[in-house]
PDB file of C-alpha atoms in Angstrom:
ATOM      1  CA  MET A 286       7.216  35.923  -0.633  1.00  0.00           C
ATOM      2  CA  HIS A 287       7.432  34.768  -4.207  1.00  0.00           C
ATOM      3  CA  GLY A 288       7.136  31.205  -5.394  1.00  0.00           C
ATOM      4  CA  PHE A 289       7.015  29.416  -8.695  1.00  0.00           C
ATOM      5  CA  PRO A 290       6.839  25.799  -9.848  1.00  0.00           C
ATOM      6  CA  PHE A 291       9.966  24.163 -11.261  1.00  0.00           C
ATOM      7  CA  SER A 292      10.210  24.354 -15.019  1.00  0.00           C
ATOM      8  CA  ALA A 293      12.684  22.251 -16.981  1.00  0.00           C
ATOM      9  CA  HIS A 294      13.078  25.032 -19.541  1.00  0.00           C
ATOM     10  CA  GLN A 295      14.041  28.532 -18.524  1.00  0.00           C
ATOM     11  CA  SER A 296      15.008  31.048 -21.189  1.00  0.00           C
ATOM     12  CA  HIS A 297      15.008  28.267 -23.771  1.00  0.00           C
ATOM     13  CA  HIS A 298      17.890  26.447 -22.052  1.00  0.00           C
ATOM     14  CA  SER A 299      17.495  22.989 -20.629  1.00  0.00           C
ATOM     15  CA  VAL A 300      17.837  22.721 -16.845  1.00  0.00           C
ATOM     16  CA  PRO A 301      19.704  19.516 -15.821  1.00  0.00           C
ATOM     17  CA  ALA A 302      17.143  18.664 -13.115  1.00  0.00           C
ATOM     18  CA  GLY A 303      14.539  18.480 -15.871  1.00  0.00           C
ATOM     19  CA  LYS A 304      16.132  15.211 -16.947  1.00  0.00           C
ATOM     20  CA  PHE A 305      15.702  13.523 -13.558  1.00  0.00           C
ATOM     21  CA  PRO A 306      13.295  10.561 -13.491  1.00  0.00           C
ATOM     22  CA  ASN A 307       9.954  10.641 -11.668  1.00  0.00           C
ATOM     23  CA  GLN A 308       9.078  14.274 -12.363  1.00  0.00           C
ATOM     24  CA  ILE A 309       6.149  15.697 -10.385  1.00  0.00           C
ATOM     25  CA  ASP A 310       3.047  16.411 -12.462  1.00  0.00           C
ATOM     26  CA  GLU A 311       1.867  19.978 -13.022  1.00  0.00           C
ATOM     27  CA  LYS A 312      -1.264  19.619 -10.883  1.00  0.00           C
ATOM     28  CA  LEU A 313       0.784  18.636  -7.827  1.00  0.00           C
ATOM     29  CA  LYS A 314       3.260  21.460  -8.513  1.00  0.00           C
ATOM     30  CA  GLN A 315       0.397  23.957  -8.556  1.00  0.00           C
ATOM     31  CA  GLU A 316      -1.110  22.528  -5.353  1.00  0.00           C
ATOM     32  CA  ARG A 317       2.238  22.820  -3.561  1.00  0.00           C
ATOM     33  CA  LEU A 318       2.749  26.337  -4.874  1.00  0.00           C
ATOM     34  CA  HIS A 319      -0.699  27.312  -3.589  1.00  0.00           C
ATOM     35  CA  ILE A 320       0.134  25.923  -0.123  1.00  0.00           C
ATOM     36  CA  LEU A 321       3.444  27.821  -0.107  1.00  0.00           C
ATOM     37  CA  LEU A 322       1.833  31.106  -1.116  1.00  0.00           C
ATOM     38  CA  GLN A 323      -0.903  30.706   1.499  1.00  0.00           C
ATOM     39  CA  ALA A 324       1.764  30.143   4.164  1.00  0.00           C
ATOM     40  CA  GLY A 325       3.503  33.306   2.985  1.00  0.00           C
ATOM     41  CA  GLU A 326       0.277  35.278   3.283  1.00  0.00           C
ATOM     42  CA  ARG A 327      -0.297  33.986   6.828  1.00  0.00           C
ATOM     43  CA  SER A 328       3.285  34.871   7.753  1.00  0.00           C
ATOM     44  CA  LEU A 329       2.841  38.382   6.365  1.00  0.00           C
ATOM     45  CA  ASP A 330      -0.397  38.804   8.336  1.00  0.00           C
ATOM     46  CA  VAL A 331       1.381  37.790  11.561  1.00  0.00           C
ATOM     47  CA  PHE A 332       4.215  40.228  10.825  1.00  0.00           C
ATOM     48  CA  LYS A 333       1.814  43.083  10.102  1.00  0.00           C
ATOM     49  CA  LYS A 334      -0.201  42.467  13.269  1.00  0.00           C
ATOM     50  CA  SER A 335       2.924  42.260  15.425  1.00  0.00           C
ATOM     51  CA  HIS A 336       4.195  45.604  14.096  1.00  0.00           C
ATOM     52  CA  ASP A 337       0.898  47.483  13.867  1.00  0.00           C
ATOM     53  CA  GLY A 338       1.374  51.176  14.559  1.00  0.00           C
ATOM     54  CA  GLN A 339       5.172  50.984  14.542  1.00  0.00           C
ATOM     55  CA  ILE A 340       7.495  52.906  12.266  1.00  0.00           C
ATOM     56  CA  LEU A 341      10.149  50.574  10.864  1.00  0.00           C
ATOM     57  CA  GLU A 342      13.282  51.092   8.817  1.00  0.00           C
ATOM     58  CA  LEU A 343      13.120  49.775   5.276  1.00  0.00           C
ATOM     59  CA  LEU A 344      15.997  48.561   3.133  1.00  0.00           C
ATOM     60  CA  ILE A 345      15.280  48.379  -0.585  1.00  0.00           C
ATOM     61  CA  GLU A 346      17.714  46.423  -2.702  1.00  0.00           C
TER      62      GLU A 346
END
């Protein structure tokens, strides 16, 4: 899983949502990102444990 906090400027172009009122501060964005990434790690651990010892097909895109 990959996550990232919203940024109003990507590739030096303004993102319309960056103009919305009541933007969330950076500290809260980072806290939420941390929670999301931790959930992803737990999900990966569950997946690994449930498939331990199995040979699975892999699709790389």
